[in-house]
PDB file of N, CA and C in Angstrom:
ATOM      1  N   UNK V   3      -0.732 -15.526  -2.225  1.00  0.00           N
ATOM      2  CA  UNK V   3      -1.023 -15.203  -3.604  1.00  0.00           C
ATOM      3  C   UNK V   3      -2.532 -14.999  -3.737  1.00  0.00           C
ATOM      4  N   UNK V   4      -2.912 -13.906  -4.370  1.00  0.00           N
ATOM      5  CA  UNK V   4      -4.321 -13.653  -4.665  1.00  0.00           C
ATOM      6  C   UNK V   4      -4.480 -13.557  -6.173  1.00  0.00           C
ATOM      7  N   UNK V   5      -5.667 -13.856  -6.635  1.00  0.00           N
ATOM      8  CA  UNK V   5      -5.923 -13.871  -8.067  1.00  0.00           C
ATOM      9  C   UNK V   5      -6.984 -12.840  -8.438  1.00  0.00           C
ATOM     10  N   UNK V   6      -6.862 -12.273  -9.621  1.00  0.00           N
ATOM     11  CA  UNK V   6      -7.787 -11.257 -10.108  1.00  0.00           C
ATOM     12  C   UNK V   6      -9.232 -11.697  -9.865  1.00  0.00           C
ATOM     13  N   UNK V   7     -10.012 -10.798  -9.258  1.00  0.00           N
ATOM     14  CA  UNK V   7     -11.417 -11.090  -8.988  1.00  0.00           C
ATOM     15  C   UNK V   7     -11.668 -11.744  -7.640  1.00  0.00           C
ATOM     16  N   UNK V   8     -10.607 -12.060  -6.911  1.00  0.00           N
ATOM     17  CA  UNK V   8     -10.736 -12.706  -5.603  1.00  0.00           C
ATOM     18  C   UNK V   8     -11.075 -11.660  -4.525  1.00  0.00           C
ATOM     19  N   UNK V   9     -11.835 -12.074  -3.520  1.00  0.00           N
ATOM     20  CA  UNK V   9     -12.156 -11.185  -2.403  1.00  0.00           C
ATOM     21  C   UNK V   9     -10.937 -11.088  -1.496  1.00  0.00           C
ATOM     22  N   UNK V  10     -10.505  -9.833  -1.208  1.00  0.00           N
ATOM     23  CA  UNK V  10      -9.340  -9.630  -0.347  1.00  0.00           C
ATOM     24  C   UNK V  10      -9.697  -8.911   0.953  1.00  0.00           C
ATOM     25  N   UNK V  11     -10.907  -8.341   1.022  1.00  0.00           N
ATOM     26  CA  UNK V  11     -11.329  -7.628   2.230  1.00  0.00           C
ATOM     27  C   UNK V  11     -12.835  -7.396   2.166  1.00  0.00           C
ATOM     28  N   UNK V  12     -13.373  -6.907   3.276  1.00  0.00           N
ATOM     29  CA  UNK V  12     -14.770  -6.496   3.343  1.00  0.00           C
ATOM     30  C   UNK V  12     -14.842  -5.111   3.959  1.00  0.00           C
ATOM     31  N   UNK V  13     -15.710  -4.271   3.415  1.00  0.00           N
ATOM     32  CA  UNK V  13     -15.979  -2.953   3.984  1.00  0.00           C
ATOM     33  C   UNK V  13     -17.478  -2.899   4.247  1.00  0.00           C
ATOM     34  N   UNK V  14     -17.847  -2.834   5.523  1.00  0.00           N
ATOM     35  CA  UNK V  14     -19.269  -2.878   5.915  1.00  0.00           C
ATOM     36  C   UNK V  14     -20.000  -4.050   5.256  1.00  0.00           C
ATOM     37  N   UNK V  15     -19.397  -5.213   5.325  1.00  0.00           N
ATOM     38  CA  UNK V  15     -19.947  -6.457   4.766  1.00  0.00           C
ATOM     39  C   UNK V  15     -20.028  -6.460   3.247  1.00  0.00           C
ATOM     40  N   UNK V  16     -19.419  -5.489   2.575  1.00  0.00           N
ATOM     41  CA  UNK V  16     -19.364  -5.455   1.116  1.00  0.00           C
ATOM     42  C   UNK V  16     -17.984  -5.967   0.708  1.00  0.00           C
ATOM     43  N   UNK V  17     -17.925  -6.992  -0.156  1.00  0.00           N
ATOM     44  CA  UNK V  17     -16.622  -7.541  -0.540  1.00  0.00           C
ATOM     45  C   UNK V  17     -15.804  -6.577  -1.401  1.00  0.00           C
ATOM     46  N   UNK V  18     -14.483  -6.604  -1.174  1.00  0.00           N
ATOM     47  CA  UNK V  18     -13.541  -5.841  -1.998  1.00  0.00           C
ATOM     48  C   UNK V  18     -12.775  -6.872  -2.817  1.00  0.00           C
ATOM     49  N   UNK V  19     -12.791  -6.703  -4.137  1.00  0.00           N
ATOM     50  CA  UNK V  19     -12.153  -7.649  -5.042  1.00  0.00           C
ATOM     51  C   UNK V  19     -10.828  -7.089  -5.540  1.00  0.00           C
ATOM     52  N   UNK V  20      -9.834  -7.972  -5.711  1.00  0.00           N
ATOM     53  CA  UNK V  20      -8.562  -7.528  -6.263  1.00  0.00           C
ATOM     54  C   UNK V  20      -8.692  -7.361  -7.777  1.00  0.00           C
ATOM     55  N   UNK V  21      -8.049  -6.317  -8.291  1.00  0.00           N
ATOM     56  CA  UNK V  21      -8.114  -6.034  -9.719  1.00  0.00           C
ATOM     57  C   UNK V  21      -7.043  -6.797 -10.503  1.00  0.00           C
ATOM     58  N   UNK V  22      -5.996  -7.278  -9.787  1.00  0.00           N
ATOM     59  CA  UNK V  22      -4.898  -7.981 -10.448  1.00  0.00           C
ATOM     60  C   UNK V  22      -4.484  -9.201  -9.638  1.00  0.00           C
ATOM     61  N   UNK V  23      -3.734 -10.072 -10.262  1.00  0.00           N
ATOM     62  CA  UNK V  23      -3.154 -11.240  -9.598  1.00  0.00           C
ATOM     63  C   UNK V  23      -1.789 -10.859  -9.043  1.00  0.00           C
ATOM     64  N   UNK V  24      -1.481 -11.326  -7.831  1.00  0.00           N
ATOM     65  CA  UNK V  24      -0.175 -11.055  -7.247  1.00  0.00           C
ATOM     66  C   UNK V  24      -0.145 -11.344  -5.767  1.00  0.00           C
ATOM     67  N   UNK V  25       0.843 -10.776  -5.089  1.00  0.00           N
ATOM     68  CA  UNK V  25       1.032 -10.963  -3.651  1.00  0.00           C
ATOM     69  C   UNK V  25       0.584  -9.697  -2.929  1.00  0.00           C
ATOM     70  N   UNK V  26      -0.193  -9.859  -1.864  1.00  0.00           N
ATOM     71  CA  UNK V  26      -0.623  -8.716  -1.067  1.00  0.00           C
ATOM     72  C   UNK V  26       0.587  -8.191  -0.302  1.00  0.00           C
ATOM     73  N   UNK V  27       0.935  -6.912  -0.544  1.00  0.00           N
ATOM     74  CA  UNK V  27       2.080  -6.291   0.134  1.00  0.00           C
ATOM     75  C   UNK V  27       1.629  -5.396   1.265  1.00  0.00           C
ATOM     76  N   UNK V  28       0.380  -5.013   1.259  1.00  0.00           N
ATOM     77  CA  UNK V  28      -0.101  -4.136   2.321  1.00  0.00           C
ATOM     78  C   UNK V  28      -1.608  -4.030   2.285  1.00  0.00           C
ATOM     79  N   UNK V  29      -2.204  -3.831   3.455  1.00  0.00           N
ATOM     80  CA  UNK V  29      -3.659  -3.695   3.561  1.00  0.00           C
ATOM     81  C   UNK V  29      -3.943  -2.797   4.758  1.00  0.00           C
ATOM     82  N   UNK V  30      -4.910  -1.905   4.604  1.00  0.00           N
ATOM     83  CA  UNK V  30      -5.286  -1.052   5.724  1.00  0.00           C
ATOM     84  C   UNK V  30      -5.803  -1.903   6.869  1.00  0.00           C
ATOM     85  N   UNK V  31      -5.572  -1.440   8.075  1.00  0.00           N
ATOM     86  CA  UNK V  31      -6.035  -2.185   9.240  1.00  0.00           C
ATOM     87  C   UNK V  31      -7.539  -2.013   9.444  1.00  0.00           C
ATOM     88  N   UNK V  32      -8.111  -2.895  10.174  1.00  0.00           N
ATOM     89  CA  UNK V  32      -9.532  -2.851  10.488  1.00  0.00           C
ATOM     90  C   UNK V  32      -9.850  -1.575  11.263  1.00  0.00           C
ATOM     91  N   UNK V  33     -10.998  -0.971  10.959  1.00  0.00           N
ATOM     92  CA  UNK V  33     -11.445   0.212  11.676  1.00  0.00           C
ATOM     93  C   UNK V  33     -11.132   1.533  10.976  1.00  0.00           C
ATOM     94  N   UNK V  34     -10.394   1.481   9.875  1.00  0.00           N
ATOM     95  CA  UNK V  34     -10.067   2.697   9.120  1.00  0.00           C
ATOM     96  C   UNK V  34     -11.260   3.091   8.260  1.00  0.00           C
ATOM     97  N   UNK V  35     -11.605   4.387   8.253  1.00  0.00           N
ATOM     98  CA  UNK V  35     -12.721   4.890   7.440  1.00  0.00           C
ATOM     99  C   UNK V  35     -12.262   5.018   5.991  1.00  0.00           C
ATOM    100  N   UNK V  36     -13.017   4.454   5.071  1.00  0.00           N
ATOM    101  CA  UNK V  36     -12.723   4.563   3.642  1.00  0.00           C
ATOM    102  C   UNK V  36     -13.996   4.945   2.886  1.00  0.00           C
ATOM    103  N   UNK V  37     -13.802   5.514   1.710  1.00  0.00           N
ATOM    104  CA  UNK V  37     -14.925   5.847   0.829  1.00  0.00           C
ATOM    105  C   UNK V  37     -14.844   4.964  -0.408  1.00  0.00           C
ATOM    106  N   UNK V  38     -15.914   4.946  -1.171  1.00  0.00           N
ATOM    107  CA  UNK V  38     -15.945   4.116  -2.379  1.00  0.00           C
ATOM    108  C   UNK V  38     -14.824   4.531  -3.326  1.00  0.00           C
ATOM    109  N   UNK V  39     -14.106   3.545  -3.845  1.00  0.00           N
ATOM    110  CA  UNK V  39     -13.005   3.791  -4.752  1.00  0.00           C
ATOM    111  C   UNK V  39     -11.671   4.029  -4.066  1.00  0.00           C
ATOM    112  N   UNK V  40     -11.663   4.071  -2.732  1.00  0.00           N
ATOM    113  CA  UNK V  40     -10.450   4.302  -1.957  1.00  0.00           C
ATOM    114  C   UNK V  40      -9.543   3.081  -2.054  1.00  0.00           C
ATOM    115  N   UNK V  41      -8.249   3.294  -2.298  1.00  0.00           N
ATOM    116  CA  UNK V  41      -7.298   2.179  -2.356  1.00  0.00           C
ATOM    117  C   UNK V  41      -7.009   1.716  -0.938  1.00  0.00           C
ATOM    118  N   UNK V  42      -7.376   0.493  -0.613  1.00  0.00           N
ATOM    119  CA  UNK V  42      -7.214   0.009   0.756  1.00  0.00           C
ATOM    120  C   UNK V  42      -6.105  -1.031   0.890  1.00  0.00           C
ATOM    121  N   UNK V  43      -5.452  -1.353  -0.207  1.00  0.00           N
ATOM    122  CA  UNK V  43      -4.373  -2.323  -0.139  1.00  0.00           C
ATOM    123  C   UNK V  43      -3.500  -2.255  -1.372  1.00  0.00           C
ATOM    124  N   UNK V  44      -2.434  -3.058  -1.365  1.00  0.00           N
ATOM    125  CA  UNK V  44      -1.501  -3.092  -2.477  1.00  0.00           C
ATOM    126  C   UNK V  44      -1.198  -4.538  -2.845  1.00  0.00           C
ATOM    127  N   UNK V  45      -1.346  -4.846  -4.123  1.00  0.00           N
ATOM    128  CA  UNK V  45      -1.036  -6.182  -4.631  1.00  0.00           C
ATOM    129  C   UNK V  45       0.119  -6.040  -5.616  1.00  0.00           C
ATOM    130  N   UNK V  46       1.193  -6.783  -5.366  1.00  0.00           N
ATOM    131  CA  UNK V  46       2.376  -6.740  -6.229  1.00  0.00           C
ATOM    132  C   UNK V  46       2.225  -7.800  -7.316  1.00  0.00           C
ATOM    133  N   UNK V  47       2.148  -7.379  -8.585  1.00  0.00           N
ATOM    134  CA  UNK V  47       1.932  -8.337  -9.674  1.00  0.00           C
ATOM    135  C   UNK V  47       3.121  -9.245  -9.973  1.00  0.00           C
ATOM    136  N   UNK V  48       4.269  -8.983  -9.345  1.00  0.00           N
ATOM    137  CA  UNK V  48       5.453  -9.835  -9.590  1.00  0.00           C
ATOM    138  C   UNK V  48       5.314 -11.204  -8.948  1.00  0.00           C
ATOM    139  N   UNK V  49       4.321 -11.373  -8.081  1.00  0.00           N
ATOM    140  CA  UNK V  49       4.042 -12.686  -7.515  1.00  0.00           C
ATOM    141  C   UNK V  49       4.929 -13.075  -6.363  1.00  0.00           C
ATOM    142  N   UNK V  50       5.050 -14.389  -6.148  1.00  0.00           N
ATOM    143  CA  UNK V  50       5.747 -14.902  -4.975  1.00  0.00           C
ATOM    144  C   UNK V  50       7.260 -14.728  -5.039  1.00  0.00           C
ATOM    145  N   UNK V  51       7.791 -14.339  -6.192  1.00  0.00           N
ATOM    146  CA  UNK V  51       9.242 -14.144  -6.295  1.00  0.00           C
ATOM    147  C   UNK V  51       9.712 -12.896  -5.547  1.00  0.00           C
ATOM    148  N   UNK V  52       8.783 -12.000  -5.197  1.00  0.00           N
ATOM    149  CA  UNK V  52       9.145 -10.765  -4.511  1.00  0.00           C
ATOM    150  C   UNK V  52       9.109 -10.978  -2.992  1.00  0.00           C
ATOM    151  N   UNK V  53      10.001 -10.299  -2.282  1.00  0.00           N
ATOM    152  CA  UNK V  53      10.040 -10.398  -0.819  1.00  0.00           C
ATOM    153  C   UNK V  53       8.998  -9.448  -0.247  1.00  0.00           C
ATOM    154  N   UNK V  54       7.863  -9.966   0.118  1.00  0.00           N
ATOM    155  CA  UNK V  54       6.750  -9.144   0.597  1.00  0.00           C
ATOM    156  C   UNK V  54       6.997  -8.564   1.993  1.00  0.00           C
ATOM    157  N   UNK V  55       8.060  -8.976   2.662  1.00  0.00           N
ATOM    158  CA  UNK V  55       8.367  -8.477   4.002  1.00  0.00           C
ATOM    159  C   UNK V  55       9.224  -7.208   3.975  1.00  0.00           C
ATOM    160  N   UNK V  56       9.648  -6.779   2.797  1.00  0.00           N
ATOM    161  CA  UNK V  56      10.476  -5.591   2.691  1.00  0.00           C
ATOM    162  C   UNK V  56       9.689  -4.457   2.044  1.00  0.00           C
ATOM    163  N   UNK V  57      10.224  -3.256   2.154  1.00  0.00           N
ATOM    164  CA  UNK V  57       9.606  -2.076   1.556  1.00  0.00           C
ATOM    165  C   UNK V  57       9.872  -2.101   0.050  1.00  0.00           C
ATOM    166  N   UNK V  58       8.885  -1.713  -0.739  1.00  0.00           N
ATOM    167  CA  UNK V  58       9.061  -1.706  -2.192  1.00  0.00           C
ATOM    168  C   UNK V  58      10.000  -0.582  -2.619  1.00  0.00           C
ATOM    169  N   UNK V  59      10.557  -0.700  -3.815  1.00  0.00           N
ATOM    170  CA  UNK V  59      11.440   0.332  -4.350  1.00  0.00           C
ATOM    171  C   UNK V  59      10.700   1.666  -4.463  1.00  0.00           C
ATOM    172  N   UNK V  60       9.463   1.614  -4.881  1.00  0.00           N
ATOM    173  CA  UNK V  60       8.651   2.828  -5.020  1.00  0.00           C
ATOM    174  C   UNK V  60       8.468   3.503  -3.661  1.00  0.00           C
ATOM    175  N   UNK V  61       8.120   2.743  -2.646  1.00  0.00           N
ATOM    176  CA  UNK V  61       7.933   3.301  -1.307  1.00  0.00           C
ATOM    177  C   UNK V  61       9.239   3.871  -0.771  1.00  0.00           C
ATOM    178  N   UNK V  62      10.357   3.202  -1.030  1.00  0.00           N
ATOM    179  CA  UNK V  62      11.657   3.682  -0.572  1.00  0.00           C
ATOM    180  C   UNK V  62      12.017   4.998  -1.258  1.00  0.00           C
ATOM    181  N   UNK V  63      11.701   5.124  -2.536  1.00  0.00           N
ATOM    182  CA  UNK V  63      11.974   6.368  -3.263  1.00  0.00           C
ATOM    183  C   UNK V  63      11.154   7.521  -2.710  1.00  0.00           C
ATOM    184  N   UNK V  64       9.889   7.270  -2.443  1.00  0.00           N
ATOM    185  CA  UNK V  64       9.021   8.300  -1.873  1.00  0.00           C
ATOM    186  C   UNK V  64       9.530   8.711  -0.496  1.00  0.00           C
ATOM    187  N   UNK V  65       9.885   7.737   0.324  1.00  0.00           N
ATOM    188  CA  UNK V  65      10.400   8.025   1.668  1.00  0.00           C
ATOM    189  C   UNK V  65      11.688   8.843   1.594  1.00  0.00           C
ATOM    190  N   UNK V  66      12.555   8.534   0.644  1.00  0.00           N
ATOM    191  CA  UNK V  66      13.794   9.283   0.478  1.00  0.00           C
ATOM    192  C   UNK V  66      13.530  10.736   0.101  1.00  0.00           C
ATOM    193  N   UNK V  67      12.546  10.958  -0.762  1.00  0.00           N
ATOM    194  CA  UNK V  67      12.176  12.309  -1.151  1.00  0.00           C
ATOM    195  C   UNK V  67      11.611  13.100   0.015  1.00  0.00           C
ATOM    196  N   UNK V  68      10.798  12.444   0.829  1.00  0.00           N
ATOM    197  CA  UNK V  68      10.222  13.099   2.017  1.00  0.00           C
ATOM    198  C   UNK V  68      11.336  13.461   3.000  1.00  0.00           C
ATOM    199  N   UNK V  69      12.255  12.542   3.222  1.00  0.00           N
ATOM    200  CA  UNK V  69      13.377  12.812   4.133  1.00  0.00           C
ATOM    201  C   UNK V  69      14.214  13.985   3.638  1.00  0.00           C
ATOM    202  N   UNK V  70      14.493  14.012   2.344  1.00  0.00           N
ATOM    203  CA  UNK V  70      15.276  15.111   1.777  1.00  0.00           C
ATOM    204  C   UNK V  70      14.555  16.448   1.967  1.00  0.00           C
ATOM    205  N   UNK V  71      13.246  16.480   1.761  1.00  0.00           N
ATOM    206  CA  UNK V  71      12.470  17.708   1.958  1.00  0.00           C
ATOM    207  C   UNK V  71      12.517  18.158   3.419  1.00  0.00           C
ATOM    208  N   UNK V  72      12.401  17.222   4.338  1.00  0.00           N
ATOM    209  CA  UNK V  72      12.454  17.557   5.769  1.00  0.00           C
ATOM    210  C   UNK V  72      13.820  18.130   6.133  1.00  0.00           C
ATOM    211  N   UNK V  73      14.879  17.502   5.645  1.00  0.00           N
ATOM    212  CA  UNK V  73      16.230  17.981   5.955  1.00  0.00           C
ATOM    213  C   UNK V  73      16.485  19.362   5.365  1.00  0.00           C
ATOM    214  N   UNK V  74      15.996  19.620   4.158  1.00  0.00           N
ATOM    215  CA  UNK V  74      16.144  20.952   3.554  1.00  0.00           C
ATOM    216  C   UNK V  74      15.368  21.987   4.355  1.00  0.00           C
ATOM    217  N   UNK V  75      14.169  21.644   4.779  1.00  0.00           N
ATOM    218  CA  UNK V  75      13.342  22.554   5.584  1.00  0.00           C
ATOM    219  C   UNK V  75      14.032  22.841   6.908  1.00  0.00           C
ATOM    220  N   UNK V  76      14.553  21.806   7.553  1.00  0.00           N
ATOM    221  CA  UNK V  76      15.211  21.967   8.854  1.00  0.00           C
ATOM    222  C   UNK V  76      16.490  22.800   8.713  1.00  0.00           C
ATOM    223  N   UNK V  77      17.241  22.603   7.642  1.00  0.00           N
ATOM    224  CA  UNK V  77      18.485  23.356   7.422  1.00  0.00           C
ATOM    225  C   UNK V  77      18.193  24.847   7.301  1.00  0.00           C
ATOM    226  N   UNK V  78      17.106  25.190   6.616  1.00  0.00           N
ATOM    227  CA  UNK V  78      16.720  26.597   6.449  1.00  0.00           C
ATOM    228  C   UNK V  78      16.247  27.217   7.740  1.00  0.00           C
ATOM    229  N   UNK V  79      15.807  26.418   8.700  1.00  0.00           N
ATOM    230  CA  UNK V  79      15.298  26.920   9.969  1.00  0.00           C
ATOM    231  C   UNK V  79      16.382  27.107  11.027  1.00  0.00           C
ATOM    232  N   UNK V  80      17.536  26.478  10.811  1.00  0.00           N
ATOM    233  CA  UNK V  80      18.605  26.542  11.827  1.00  0.00           C
ATOM    234  C   UNK V  80      19.500  27.735  11.645  1.00  0.00           C
TER     235      UNK V  80
END
């Protein structure tokens, strides 16, 4: 659990603060290039009641849309 205003990461020794309270669901790995204002992680405001080890509904919906687009593209190519 992280709380609004808490440090959740560092970029070139500059602290990154969370904007909301919740559970960290994802964070970019060390060594990734980012620019100022870049979203480097995801905090779920639902808190500890959510299963942070599973994919979120939003991510699953996006993945489903991408899969559907790939299958439509592949069908047109065959």
